[in-house]
Coordinates of C-alpha atoms in Angstrom, one line a residue:
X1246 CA -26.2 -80.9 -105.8
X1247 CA -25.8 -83.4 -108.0
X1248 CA -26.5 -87.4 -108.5
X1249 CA -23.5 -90.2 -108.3
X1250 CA -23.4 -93.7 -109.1
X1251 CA -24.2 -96.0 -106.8
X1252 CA -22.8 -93.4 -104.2
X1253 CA -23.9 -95.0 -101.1
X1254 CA -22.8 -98.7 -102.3
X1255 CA -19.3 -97.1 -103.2
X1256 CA -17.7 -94.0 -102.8
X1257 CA -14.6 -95.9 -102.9
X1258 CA -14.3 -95.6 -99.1
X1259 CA -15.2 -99.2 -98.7
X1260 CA -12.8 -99.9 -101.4
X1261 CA -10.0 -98.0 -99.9
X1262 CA -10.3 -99.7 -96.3
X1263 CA -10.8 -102.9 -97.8
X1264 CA -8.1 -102.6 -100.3
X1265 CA -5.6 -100.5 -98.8
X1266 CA -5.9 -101.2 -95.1
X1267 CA -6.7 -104.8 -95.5
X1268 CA -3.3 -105.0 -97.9
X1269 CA -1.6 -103.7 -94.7
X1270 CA 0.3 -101.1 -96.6
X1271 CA 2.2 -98.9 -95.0
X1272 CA 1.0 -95.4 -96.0
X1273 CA -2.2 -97.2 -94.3
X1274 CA -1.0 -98.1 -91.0
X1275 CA -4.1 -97.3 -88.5
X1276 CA -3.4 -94.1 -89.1
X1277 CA -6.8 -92.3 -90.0
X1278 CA -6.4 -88.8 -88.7
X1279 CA -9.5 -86.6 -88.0
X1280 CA -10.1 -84.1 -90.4
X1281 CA -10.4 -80.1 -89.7
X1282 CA -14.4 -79.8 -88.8
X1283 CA -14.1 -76.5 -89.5
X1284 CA -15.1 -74.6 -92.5
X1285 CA -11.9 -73.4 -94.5
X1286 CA -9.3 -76.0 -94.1
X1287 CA -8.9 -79.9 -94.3
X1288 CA -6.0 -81.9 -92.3
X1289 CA -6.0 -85.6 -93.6
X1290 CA -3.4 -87.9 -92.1
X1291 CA -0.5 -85.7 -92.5
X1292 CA -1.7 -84.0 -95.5
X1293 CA -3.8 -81.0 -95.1
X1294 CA -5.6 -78.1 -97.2
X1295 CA -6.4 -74.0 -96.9
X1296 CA -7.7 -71.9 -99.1
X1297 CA -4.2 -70.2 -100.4
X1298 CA -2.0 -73.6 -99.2
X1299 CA -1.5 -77.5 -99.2
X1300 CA 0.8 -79.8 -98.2
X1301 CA 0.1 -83.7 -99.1
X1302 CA 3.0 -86.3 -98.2
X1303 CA 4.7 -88.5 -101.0
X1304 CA 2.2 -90.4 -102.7
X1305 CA 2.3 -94.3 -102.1
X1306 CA 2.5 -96.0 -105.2
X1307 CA 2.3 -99.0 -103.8
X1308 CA -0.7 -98.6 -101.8
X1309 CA -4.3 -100.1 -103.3
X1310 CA -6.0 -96.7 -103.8
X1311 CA -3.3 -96.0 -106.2
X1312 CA -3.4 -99.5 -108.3
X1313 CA -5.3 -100.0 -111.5
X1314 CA -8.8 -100.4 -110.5
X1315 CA -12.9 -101.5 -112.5
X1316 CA -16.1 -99.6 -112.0
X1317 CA -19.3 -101.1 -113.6
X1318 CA -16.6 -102.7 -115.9
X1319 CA -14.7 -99.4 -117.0
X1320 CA -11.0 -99.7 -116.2
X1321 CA -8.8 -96.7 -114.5
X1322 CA -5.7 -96.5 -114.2
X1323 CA -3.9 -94.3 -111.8
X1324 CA -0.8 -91.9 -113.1
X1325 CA 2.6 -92.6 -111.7
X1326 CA 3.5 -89.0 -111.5
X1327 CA 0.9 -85.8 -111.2
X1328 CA 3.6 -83.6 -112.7
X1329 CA 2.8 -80.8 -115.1
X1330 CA -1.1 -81.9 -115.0
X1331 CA -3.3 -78.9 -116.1
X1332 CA -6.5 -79.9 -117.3
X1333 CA -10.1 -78.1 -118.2
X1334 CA -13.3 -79.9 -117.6
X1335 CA -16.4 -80.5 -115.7
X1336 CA -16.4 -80.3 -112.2
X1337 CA -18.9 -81.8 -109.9
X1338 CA -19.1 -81.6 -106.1
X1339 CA -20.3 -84.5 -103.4
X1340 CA -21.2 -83.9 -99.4
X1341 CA -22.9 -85.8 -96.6
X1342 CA -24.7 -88.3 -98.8
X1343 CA -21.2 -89.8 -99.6
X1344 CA -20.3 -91.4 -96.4
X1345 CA -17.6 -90.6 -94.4
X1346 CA -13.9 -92.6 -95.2
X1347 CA -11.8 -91.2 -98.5
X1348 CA -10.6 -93.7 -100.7
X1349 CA -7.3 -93.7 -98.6
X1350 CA -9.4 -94.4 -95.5
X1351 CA -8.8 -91.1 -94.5
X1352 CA -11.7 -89.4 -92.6
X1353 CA -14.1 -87.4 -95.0
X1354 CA -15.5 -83.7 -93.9
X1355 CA -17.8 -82.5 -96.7
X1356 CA -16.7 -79.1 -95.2
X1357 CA -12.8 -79.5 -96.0
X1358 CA -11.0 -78.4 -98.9
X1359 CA -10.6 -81.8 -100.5
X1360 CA -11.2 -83.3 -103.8
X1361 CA -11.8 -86.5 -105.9
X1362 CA -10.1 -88.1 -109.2
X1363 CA -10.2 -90.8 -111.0
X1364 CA -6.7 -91.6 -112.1
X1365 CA -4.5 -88.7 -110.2
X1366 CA -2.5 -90.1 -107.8
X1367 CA -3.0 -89.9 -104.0
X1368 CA -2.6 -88.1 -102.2
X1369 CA -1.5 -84.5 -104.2
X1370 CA -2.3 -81.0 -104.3
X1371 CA -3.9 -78.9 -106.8
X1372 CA -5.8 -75.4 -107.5
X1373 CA -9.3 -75.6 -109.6
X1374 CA -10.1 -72.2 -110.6
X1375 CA -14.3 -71.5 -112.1
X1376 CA -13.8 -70.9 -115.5
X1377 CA -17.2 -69.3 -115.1
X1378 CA -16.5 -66.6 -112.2
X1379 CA -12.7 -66.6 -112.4
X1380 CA -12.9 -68.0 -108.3
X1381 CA -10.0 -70.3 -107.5
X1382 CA -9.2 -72.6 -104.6
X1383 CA -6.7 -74.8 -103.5
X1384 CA -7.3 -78.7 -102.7
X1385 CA -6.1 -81.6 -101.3
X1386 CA -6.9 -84.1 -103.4
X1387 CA -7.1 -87.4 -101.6
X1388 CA -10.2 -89.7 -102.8
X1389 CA -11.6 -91.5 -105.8
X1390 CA -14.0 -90.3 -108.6
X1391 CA -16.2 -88.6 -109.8
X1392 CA -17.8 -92.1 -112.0
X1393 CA -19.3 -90.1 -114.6
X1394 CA -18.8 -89.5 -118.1
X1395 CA -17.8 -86.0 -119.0
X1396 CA -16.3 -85.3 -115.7
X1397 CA -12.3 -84.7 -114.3
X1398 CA -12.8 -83.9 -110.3
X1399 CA -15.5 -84.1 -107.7
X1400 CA -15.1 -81.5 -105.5
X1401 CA -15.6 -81.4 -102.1
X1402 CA -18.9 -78.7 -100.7
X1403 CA -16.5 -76.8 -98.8
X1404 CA -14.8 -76.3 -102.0
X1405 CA -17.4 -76.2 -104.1
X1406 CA -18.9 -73.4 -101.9
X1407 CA -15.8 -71.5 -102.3
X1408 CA -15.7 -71.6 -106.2
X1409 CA -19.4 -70.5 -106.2
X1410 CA -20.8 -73.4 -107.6
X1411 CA -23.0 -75.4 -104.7
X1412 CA -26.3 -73.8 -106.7
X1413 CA -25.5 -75.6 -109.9
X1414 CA -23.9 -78.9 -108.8
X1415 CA -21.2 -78.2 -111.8
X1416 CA -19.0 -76.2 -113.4
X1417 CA -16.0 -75.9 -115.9
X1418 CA -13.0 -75.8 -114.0
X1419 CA -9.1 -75.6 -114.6
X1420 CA -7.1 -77.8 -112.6
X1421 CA -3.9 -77.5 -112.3
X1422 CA -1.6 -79.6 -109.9
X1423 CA 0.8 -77.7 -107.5
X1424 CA 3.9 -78.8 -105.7
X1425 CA 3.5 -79.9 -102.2
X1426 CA 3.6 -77.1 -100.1
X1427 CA 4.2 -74.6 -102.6
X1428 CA 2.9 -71.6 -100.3
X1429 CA 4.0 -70.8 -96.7
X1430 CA 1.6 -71.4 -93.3
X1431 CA 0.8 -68.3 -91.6
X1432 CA 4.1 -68.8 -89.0
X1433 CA 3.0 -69.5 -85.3
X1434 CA 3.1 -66.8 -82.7
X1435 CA 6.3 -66.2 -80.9
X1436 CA 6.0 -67.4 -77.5
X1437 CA 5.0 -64.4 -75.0
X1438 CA 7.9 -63.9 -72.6
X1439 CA 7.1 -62.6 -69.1
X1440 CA 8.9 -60.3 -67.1
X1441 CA 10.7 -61.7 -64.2
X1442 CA 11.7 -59.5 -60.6
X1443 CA 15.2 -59.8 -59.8
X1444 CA 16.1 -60.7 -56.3
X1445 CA 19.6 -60.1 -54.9
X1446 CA 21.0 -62.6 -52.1
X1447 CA 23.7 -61.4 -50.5
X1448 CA 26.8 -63.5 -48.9
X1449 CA 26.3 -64.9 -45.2
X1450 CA 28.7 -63.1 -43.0
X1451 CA 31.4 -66.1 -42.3
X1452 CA 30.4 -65.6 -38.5
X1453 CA 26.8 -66.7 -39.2
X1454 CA 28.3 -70.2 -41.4
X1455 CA 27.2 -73.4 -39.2
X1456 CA 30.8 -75.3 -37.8
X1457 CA 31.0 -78.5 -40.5
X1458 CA 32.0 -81.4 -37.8
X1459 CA 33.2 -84.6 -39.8
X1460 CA 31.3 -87.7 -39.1
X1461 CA 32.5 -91.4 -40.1
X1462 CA 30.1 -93.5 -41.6
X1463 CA 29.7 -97.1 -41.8
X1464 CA 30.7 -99.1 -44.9
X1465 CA 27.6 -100.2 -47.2
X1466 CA 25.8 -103.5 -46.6
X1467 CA 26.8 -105.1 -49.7
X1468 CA 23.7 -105.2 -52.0
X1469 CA 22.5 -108.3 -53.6
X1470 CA 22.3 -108.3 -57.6
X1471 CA 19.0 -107.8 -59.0
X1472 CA 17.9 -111.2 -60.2
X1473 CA 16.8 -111.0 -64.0
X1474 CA 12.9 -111.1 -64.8
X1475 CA 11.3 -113.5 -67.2
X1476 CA 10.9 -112.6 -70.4
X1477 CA 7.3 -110.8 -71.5
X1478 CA 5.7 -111.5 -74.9
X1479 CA 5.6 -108.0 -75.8
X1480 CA 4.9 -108.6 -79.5
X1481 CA 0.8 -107.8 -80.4
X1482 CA -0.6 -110.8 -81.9
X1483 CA -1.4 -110.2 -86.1
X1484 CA -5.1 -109.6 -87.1
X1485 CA -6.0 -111.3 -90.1
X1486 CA -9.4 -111.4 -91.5
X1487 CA -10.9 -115.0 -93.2
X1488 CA -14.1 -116.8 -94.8
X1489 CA -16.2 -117.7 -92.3
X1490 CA -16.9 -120.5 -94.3
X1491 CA -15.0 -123.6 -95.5
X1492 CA -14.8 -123.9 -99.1
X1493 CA -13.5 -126.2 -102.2
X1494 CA -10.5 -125.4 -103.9
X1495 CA -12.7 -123.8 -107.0
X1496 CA -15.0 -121.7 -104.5
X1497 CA -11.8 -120.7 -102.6
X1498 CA -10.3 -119.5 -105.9
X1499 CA -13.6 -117.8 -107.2
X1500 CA -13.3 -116.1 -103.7
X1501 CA -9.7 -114.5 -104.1
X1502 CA -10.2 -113.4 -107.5
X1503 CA -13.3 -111.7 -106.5
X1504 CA -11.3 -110.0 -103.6
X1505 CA -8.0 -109.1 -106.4
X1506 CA -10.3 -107.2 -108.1
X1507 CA -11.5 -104.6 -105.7
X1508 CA -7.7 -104.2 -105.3
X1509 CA -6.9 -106.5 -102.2
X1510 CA -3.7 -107.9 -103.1
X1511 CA -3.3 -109.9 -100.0
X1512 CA -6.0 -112.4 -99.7
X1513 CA -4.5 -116.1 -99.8
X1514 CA -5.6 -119.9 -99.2
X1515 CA -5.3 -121.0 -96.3
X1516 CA -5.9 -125.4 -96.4
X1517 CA -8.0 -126.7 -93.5
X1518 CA -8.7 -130.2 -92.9
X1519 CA -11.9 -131.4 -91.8
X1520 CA -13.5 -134.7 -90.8
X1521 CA -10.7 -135.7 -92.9
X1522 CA -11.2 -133.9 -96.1
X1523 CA -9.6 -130.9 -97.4
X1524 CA -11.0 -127.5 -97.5
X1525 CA -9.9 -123.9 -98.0
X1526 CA -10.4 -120.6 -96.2
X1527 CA -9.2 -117.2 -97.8
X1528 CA -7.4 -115.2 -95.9
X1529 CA -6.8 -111.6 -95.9
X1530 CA -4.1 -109.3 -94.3
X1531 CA -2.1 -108.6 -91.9
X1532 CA -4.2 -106.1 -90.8
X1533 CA -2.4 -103.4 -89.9
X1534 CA -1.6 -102.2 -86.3
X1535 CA -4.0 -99.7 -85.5
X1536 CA -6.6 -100.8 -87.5
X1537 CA -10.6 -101.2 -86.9
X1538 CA -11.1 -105.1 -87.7
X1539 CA -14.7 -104.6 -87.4
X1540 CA -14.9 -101.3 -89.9
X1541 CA -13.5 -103.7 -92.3
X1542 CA -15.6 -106.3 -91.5
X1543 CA -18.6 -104.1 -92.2
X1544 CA -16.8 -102.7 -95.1
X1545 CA -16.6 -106.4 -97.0
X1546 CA -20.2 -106.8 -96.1
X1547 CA -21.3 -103.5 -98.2
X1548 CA -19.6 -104.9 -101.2
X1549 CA -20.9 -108.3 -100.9
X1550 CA -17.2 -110.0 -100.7
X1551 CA -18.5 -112.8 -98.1
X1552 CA -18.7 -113.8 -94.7
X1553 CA -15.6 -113.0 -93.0
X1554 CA -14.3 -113.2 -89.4
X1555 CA -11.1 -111.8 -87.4
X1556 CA -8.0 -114.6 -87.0
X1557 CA -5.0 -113.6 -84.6
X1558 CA -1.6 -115.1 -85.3
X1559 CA 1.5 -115.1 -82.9
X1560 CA 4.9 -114.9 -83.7

């Protein structure tokens, strides 16, 4: 197995949820799916991975994981369009010691058949084939990396394991992206149909019918109208996340930039006034809906972006 930088501090899973969810992009709305824990396959939000098929959704443009981006002061810069891509190079392969949220936020399952680059976007599908032993497998490819020279994909172990490269920690690979759902699902069983016994009724005889005997009935009481409820605040409150802290205008600013760079295009001043003088908090989000405020939370703490607290807002 091999070594990554600063892997623990950032696999880019802090930087997705602090980037992408904290944005409140759409693609990102709560929705972090659990992931296949099986050997073989990998379901991630609603794109998934086999060994002989893959399906990935559009890929967000918009979304922070697939913005222009700095590690240890190298820039990347994410393609528009994965189209045509078929590259050789150095694979690597990363497992348990890498956390467990993707760069998208997504749940990550070391035994899935996921993958990792640096400037494809997310999330996409493509086949790595060993140059060495002529093995091939098909990925989803839905996280950030690998951050080392000489390198073009980080491979998950289940895939690794299926190319036959786990004892080496790398190997020269072809990767070639495929269209979404290029190959077909083994089709679902057809529902089992069960016999059912036939019963035959037969006709009453009109001498065993009961004698119908009209009856008059009363007209209705007239029923009052319903009388109309009062109207229920339905609406959930917005989550927004902010500096615990009151600041100056220039710390304030040195804040936000910090934040911008890690790809968290919403953080803004908010002006607060106290004991008459005029201070600033930055403020980041809306969070979106089915977020974890306090995964966030811990994910600005790991990358040292300050002190922050969770602010609801009505209306």
């Amino acid at each position: 197995m091999h070594s990554r930088i600063d892997l623990h501090w950032f696999r880019l899973s802090a930087f997705a949820m602090a980037a992408a969810a904290l944005s409140g992009c759409a693609s990102m709305s709560g929705n972090v799916a659990p992931v296949a824990t099986g050997y073989g396959s990998a379901r991630v939000a609603s794109g998934y991975a086999g060994n002989d098929y893959c399906y990935a959704p559009p890929a967000d443009l918009n979304a922070a994981y697939n913005q222009p981006y700095q590690i240890d002061g190298q820039s990347y810069y994410p393609m528009r369009s994965s189209t045509g891509y078929d590259r050789r190079g150095i694979a690597s392969w990363y497992g348990w010691e890498s956390g467990t949220v993707t760069a998208m936020g997504t749940a990550f399952r070391p035994r899935a058949l996921t993958a990792a680059s640096r400037t494809l976007p997310l999330p996409c599908c493509a086949r790595v084939t060993n140059l060495d032993n002529g093995r091939s497998v098909v990925v989803l490819v839905d996280d950030r990396g690998p951050f080392v020279a000489g390198r073009i994909m980080d491979l998950s172990y289940g895939a690794a394991r299926v190319l036959g490269m786990v004892g080496q920690g790398t190997a020269e690979v072809q990767v070639q992206v495929i269209p979404s759902g290029n190959t077909a699902l083994p089709p679902p069983p057809p529902p089992e149909v069960l016999p059912v016994a036939r019963r035959v009724i037969s006709a009453p005889s009109p001498a065993a019918q009961p004698r119908m005997i009209p009856v008059r009935l009363p007209p209705p009481a007239a029923i009052p109208a319903p009388r109309p409820l009062p109207a229920v605040q339905t609406q959930p409150p917005a989550l927004f996340l902010q500096t615990a802290q009151l600041m100056s205008l220039n710390e304030a600013n040195r804040e936000r930039r910090r934040l911008n760079d890690f790809g968290i295009s919403t953080a803004v001043l908010v002006p607060v006034t106290s004991h008459g003088q005029a201070f600033y908090r930055v403020r980041i989000g809306p969070l979106a809906p089915n977020s974890s405020p306090a995964t966030f939370l811990a994910s600005l703490r790991r990358l040292q972006l300050g002190d922050f607290s969770v602010a609801t807002q009505y209306g």
